[in-house]
């Protein structure tokens, strides 16, 4: 007997618990998919960039529907701070008193109204229907009233009210660019004398990044990526940019010979490979290798030069991911970089990409800005210092350590390096910008040395930090 349908065409009787209702209208499934990912980010600490592709495949969304679901998911997560400020003015309830699922519906509706070309009546209607599905008819009426108020102005009009010029600068930037205040302050401090670029940096964090591919040397070529629709990238000799489409549709990516990897991530690994050292150059290590992007590139470069990479990670599942990225000559082990499982001085080159707040990757992981707090920096600091001390013990005299973070926060970058080297003899700071220039001749704007800092608004990359340290 076929399942009964209600007047909306729902297949309720055979629907498994928690599954989205299929109404026969693709736009409903698109919005429900975006909502489900946003809720998972909020309730399960899920990562949108990992969960969303899975949901799209499970629900058969592709082409324009997949593109819209992606825009609604990432746009809502990025704009949450701005939308909350606007919703607070349009609601007769405090936001903290609105049920969390309903508040996410309101944010999703605000994004459609203020940052897309979806007609206002359609944006309101679809959001109200979603509110009815997840919160009931009474809450749908509330959502309708709130979103109709949101629709009375465009985004610029609302910003003149919620983030007016002449007020507190940090507060204005926080609301206008949807970043927590502590992040605005930290990024402005990291820019230093160029703090006037803060507007451009915050805006770049909210841009949708292009997908960057890496052709692992000896395993894939740039020409192969170009033939698959990619375009030349500005800096890395192994990078190509993919403007649209699923990277997994590229044969070299599907086969593991190429991969998705930010250009700054490629360049810090290549800078380590080219940094000057004295003595042999056969044993390389990546001490926090998961999930394997830098290790995959380093292992390919090492193999071409007759060297061998040992990649380690303290988490077994991350070490397993590394094993899928490196070539056959590389070794992969589960090990704690703070308590090295090898003899002191075992390696000629050591990459140390430490766990950090990820403030340099807010373009790709917008939820990180709401997940982290200033306490996260202090919590990670001791681990970052212990890992750097372990890396310096692991490299031989004359060898080089690359200390890398995907964060520009001063307390995670130069402060960590300076603290570890203070009172320690026999470690030389190399000129990281010069090492980068050797592998990317057109690269500028990463600093005057000895450290290097990438920036989204200058380079179109993650805000990656690099210090190169050589044992005397």
Tab-separated table of C-alpha atoms in Angstrom, residues 127-330:
chain	number	residue	atom	x	y	z
A	127	UNK	CA	11.480	30.620	6.063
A	128	UNK	CA	8.005	30.701	7.647
A	129	UNK	CA	7.254	27.258	6.230
A	130	UNK	CA	10.527	25.970	7.644
A	131	UNK	CA	9.671	27.520	11.022
A	132	UNK	CA	6.309	25.742	10.929
A	133	UNK	CA	8.048	22.441	10.234
A	134	UNK	CA	10.655	22.691	12.995
A	135	UNK	CA	8.808	24.748	15.646
A	136	UNK	CA	5.071	24.616	14.975
A	137	UNK	CA	2.343	26.991	13.708
A	138	UNK	CA	2.582	29.473	16.570
A	139	UNK	CA	6.293	30.030	16.054
A	140	UNK	CA	5.724	30.315	12.306
A	141	UNK	CA	3.522	33.361	12.946
A	142	UNK	CA	6.286	34.871	15.075
A	143	UNK	CA	8.858	34.182	12.334
A	144	UNK	CA	6.579	35.814	9.772
A	145	UNK	CA	6.261	38.988	11.862
A	146	UNK	CA	10.007	39.239	12.510
A	147	UNK	CA	11.109	38.607	8.925
A	148	UNK	CA	8.589	41.045	7.493
A	149	UNK	CA	10.257	43.707	9.630
A	150	UNK	CA	13.684	42.604	8.417
A	151	UNK	CA	12.440	42.982	4.845
A	152	UNK	CA	11.623	46.679	5.311
A	153	UNK	CA	15.290	47.677	4.730
A	154	UNK	CA	18.236	46.374	2.745
A	155	UNK	CA	21.507	45.421	4.421
A	156	UNK	CA	23.095	48.854	4.034
A	157	UNK	CA	20.029	50.445	5.532
A	158	UNK	CA	20.181	48.180	8.562
A	159	UNK	CA	23.921	48.730	9.012
A	160	UNK	CA	23.431	52.468	9.388
A	161	UNK	CA	21.272	51.600	12.412
A	162	UNK	CA	23.058	48.642	14.039
A	163	UNK	CA	26.651	49.653	13.171
A	164	UNK	CA	26.624	53.461	12.837
A	165	UNK	CA	29.731	55.458	12.026
A	166	UNK	CA	31.136	57.425	14.921
A	167	UNK	CA	30.475	54.817	17.584
A	168	UNK	CA	32.922	52.419	19.186
A	169	UNK	CA	35.161	51.260	16.325
A	170	UNK	CA	35.560	47.671	17.508
A	171	UNK	CA	31.830	47.290	18.111
A	172	UNK	CA	31.007	48.758	14.705
A	173	UNK	CA	33.437	46.453	12.899
A	174	UNK	CA	32.213	43.464	14.889
A	175	UNK	CA	28.601	43.971	13.791
A	176	UNK	CA	29.258	45.252	10.275
A	177	UNK	CA	31.614	42.369	9.380
A	178	UNK	CA	30.118	39.700	11.654
A	179	UNK	CA	33.190	38.899	13.748
A	180	UNK	CA	33.271	38.625	17.561
A	181	UNK	CA	34.862	41.689	19.153
A	182	UNK	CA	37.837	39.746	20.511
A	183	UNK	CA	38.706	38.547	17.003
A	184	UNK	CA	38.461	42.071	15.583
A	185	UNK	CA	40.906	43.293	18.246
A	186	UNK	CA	43.274	40.359	17.738
A	187	UNK	CA	43.385	40.773	13.961
A	188	UNK	CA	43.979	44.513	14.231
A	189	UNK	CA	46.886	43.862	16.614
A	190	UNK	CA	48.311	41.245	14.244
A	191	UNK	CA	48.227	43.703	11.336
A	192	UNK	CA	50.449	46.015	13.378
A	193	UNK	CA	51.331	49.284	11.642
A	194	UNK	CA	49.011	48.261	8.813
A	195	UNK	CA	46.018	48.096	11.142
A	196	UNK	CA	44.230	50.393	8.728
A	197	UNK	CA	43.664	47.294	6.568
A	198	UNK	CA	41.312	45.814	9.143
A	199	UNK	CA	38.168	46.562	7.116
A	200	UNK	CA	39.650	44.835	4.069
A	201	UNK	CA	40.773	41.843	6.139
A	202	UNK	CA	37.376	41.362	7.793
A	203	UNK	CA	35.643	41.703	4.426
A	204	UNK	CA	37.981	39.099	2.918
A	205	UNK	CA	37.078	36.699	5.745
A	206	UNK	CA	33.488	36.911	4.516
A	207	UNK	CA	34.303	36.279	0.860
A	208	UNK	CA	33.580	32.874	-0.620
A	209	UNK	CA	37.024	31.376	-1.335
A	210	UNK	CA	37.882	29.680	-4.581
A	211	UNK	CA	38.974	26.064	-4.364
A	212	UNK	CA	42.749	25.686	-4.638
A	213	UNK	CA	44.195	22.416	-5.897
A	214	UNK	CA	47.714	21.068	-5.571
A	215	UNK	CA	49.304	18.844	-8.222
A	216	UNK	CA	51.587	16.662	-6.130
A	217	UNK	CA	54.921	16.599	-7.973
A	218	UNK	CA	55.767	13.336	-9.638
A	219	UNK	CA	52.137	12.233	-9.337
A	220	UNK	CA	50.109	14.858	-11.231
A	221	UNK	CA	50.771	17.876	-13.436
A	222	UNK	CA	49.272	21.338	-13.629
A	223	UNK	CA	48.379	20.693	-17.262
A	224	UNK	CA	46.196	17.819	-16.118
A	225	UNK	CA	44.366	20.147	-13.707
A	226	UNK	CA	44.013	22.833	-16.370
A	227	UNK	CA	42.442	20.311	-18.740
A	228	UNK	CA	39.910	19.544	-15.981
A	229	UNK	CA	38.858	23.205	-15.868
A	230	UNK	CA	41.243	24.687	-13.312
A	231	UNK	CA	43.131	27.955	-13.861
A	232	UNK	CA	46.685	29.058	-12.973
A	233	UNK	CA	47.260	30.191	-9.381
A	234	UNK	CA	49.424	33.246	-8.654
A	235	UNK	CA	52.126	31.873	-6.358
A	236	UNK	CA	52.700	28.156	-5.819
A	237	UNK	CA	54.393	26.228	-8.636
A	238	UNK	CA	52.018	23.318	-7.947
A	239	UNK	CA	48.719	25.189	-7.453
A	240	UNK	CA	45.656	25.666	-9.650
A	241	UNK	CA	42.337	27.388	-8.952
A	242	UNK	CA	38.968	25.757	-9.474
A	243	UNK	CA	36.207	28.357	-9.835
A	244	UNK	CA	33.281	25.967	-9.832
A	245	UNK	CA	32.394	22.324	-9.740
A	246	UNK	CA	33.159	19.479	-7.370
A	247	UNK	CA	36.912	18.891	-6.867
A	248	UNK	CA	36.189	15.173	-6.580
A	249	UNK	CA	35.117	15.259	-10.225
A	250	UNK	CA	38.750	15.960	-11.184
A	251	UNK	CA	40.365	12.598	-11.926
A	252	UNK	CA	43.708	13.465	-10.330
A	253	UNK	CA	41.950	14.511	-7.105
A	254	UNK	CA	39.778	11.427	-7.117
A	255	UNK	CA	42.903	9.253	-7.504
A	256	UNK	CA	44.835	11.025	-4.728
A	257	UNK	CA	47.500	12.372	-7.073
A	258	UNK	CA	46.208	15.914	-6.537
A	259	UNK	CA	44.253	17.396	-3.645
A	260	UNK	CA	42.489	20.446	-2.305
A	261	UNK	CA	45.083	22.569	-0.477
A	262	UNK	CA	45.220	26.300	0.206
A	263	UNK	CA	48.055	28.057	-1.590
A	264	UNK	CA	49.620	29.409	1.623
A	265	UNK	CA	49.586	25.876	3.015
A	266	UNK	CA	51.509	24.711	-0.034
A	267	UNK	CA	54.035	27.531	0.193
A	268	UNK	CA	54.977	27.092	3.847
A	269	UNK	CA	55.721	23.413	3.147
A	270	UNK	CA	57.784	24.316	0.081
A	271	UNK	CA	59.656	27.008	2.029
A	272	UNK	CA	60.738	24.368	4.541
A	273	UNK	CA	61.865	22.095	1.695
A	274	UNK	CA	64.029	24.897	0.244
A	275	UNK	CA	65.313	26.475	3.474
A	276	UNK	CA	69.124	26.429	3.698
A	277	UNK	CA	70.635	23.820	5.984
A	278	UNK	CA	74.087	22.339	6.517
A	279	UNK	CA	74.846	18.650	6.248
A	280	UNK	CA	72.708	15.776	4.944
A	281	UNK	CA	69.179	16.233	3.676
A	282	UNK	CA	67.560	12.800	3.659
A	283	UNK	CA	65.248	12.578	6.710
A	284	UNK	CA	62.182	14.817	6.939
A	285	UNK	CA	59.352	14.821	9.476
A	286	UNK	CA	55.859	16.262	9.842
A	287	UNK	CA	55.025	16.117	13.547
A	288	UNK	CA	51.341	17.190	13.494
A	289	UNK	CA	50.546	15.805	10.086
A	290	UNK	CA	46.774	15.220	10.174
A	291	UNK	CA	44.759	15.405	8.040
A	292	UNK	CA	47.666	15.244	5.573
A	293	UNK	CA	47.639	18.170	3.161
A	294	UNK	CA	51.158	19.424	3.838
A	295	UNK	CA	52.447	15.888	4.372
A	296	UNK	CA	51.140	14.869	0.949
A	297	UNK	CA	53.052	17.674	-0.762
A	298	UNK	CA	56.187	17.254	1.353
A	299	UNK	CA	56.341	13.505	0.742
A	300	UNK	CA	56.144	14.054	-3.012
A	301	UNK	CA	58.920	16.680	-2.930
A	302	UNK	CA	61.023	14.498	-0.646
A	303	UNK	CA	60.699	11.506	-2.978
A	304	UNK	CA	61.833	13.582	-5.973
A	305	UNK	CA	64.929	14.634	-3.998
A	306	UNK	CA	65.771	11.202	-2.637
A	307	UNK	CA	64.635	12.036	0.902
A	308	UNK	CA	62.044	10.261	3.043
A	309	UNK	CA	59.251	11.750	5.143
A	310	UNK	CA	58.025	10.410	8.468
A	311	UNK	CA	54.564	11.780	9.262
A	312	UNK	CA	53.070	11.472	12.724
A	313	UNK	CA	49.906	12.519	14.488
A	314	UNK	CA	48.704	11.892	18.019
A	315	UNK	CA	45.190	10.959	16.818
A	316	UNK	CA	44.897	7.554	15.100
A	317	UNK	CA	42.053	8.636	12.799
A	318	UNK	CA	44.041	11.668	11.641
A	319	UNK	CA	47.116	9.500	11.071
A	320	UNK	CA	44.927	7.249	8.916
A	321	UNK	CA	43.960	10.252	6.778
A	322	UNK	CA	47.641	11.117	6.385
A	323	UNK	CA	48.310	7.612	5.133
A	324	UNK	CA	45.952	8.251	2.214
A	325	UNK	CA	47.789	11.447	1.235
A	326	UNK	CA	51.480	10.507	1.275
A	327	UNK	CA	53.368	8.391	-1.252
A	328	UNK	CA	54.751	4.916	-0.738
A	329	UNK	CA	58.175	6.054	0.478
A	330	UNK	CA	56.716	7.974	3.434
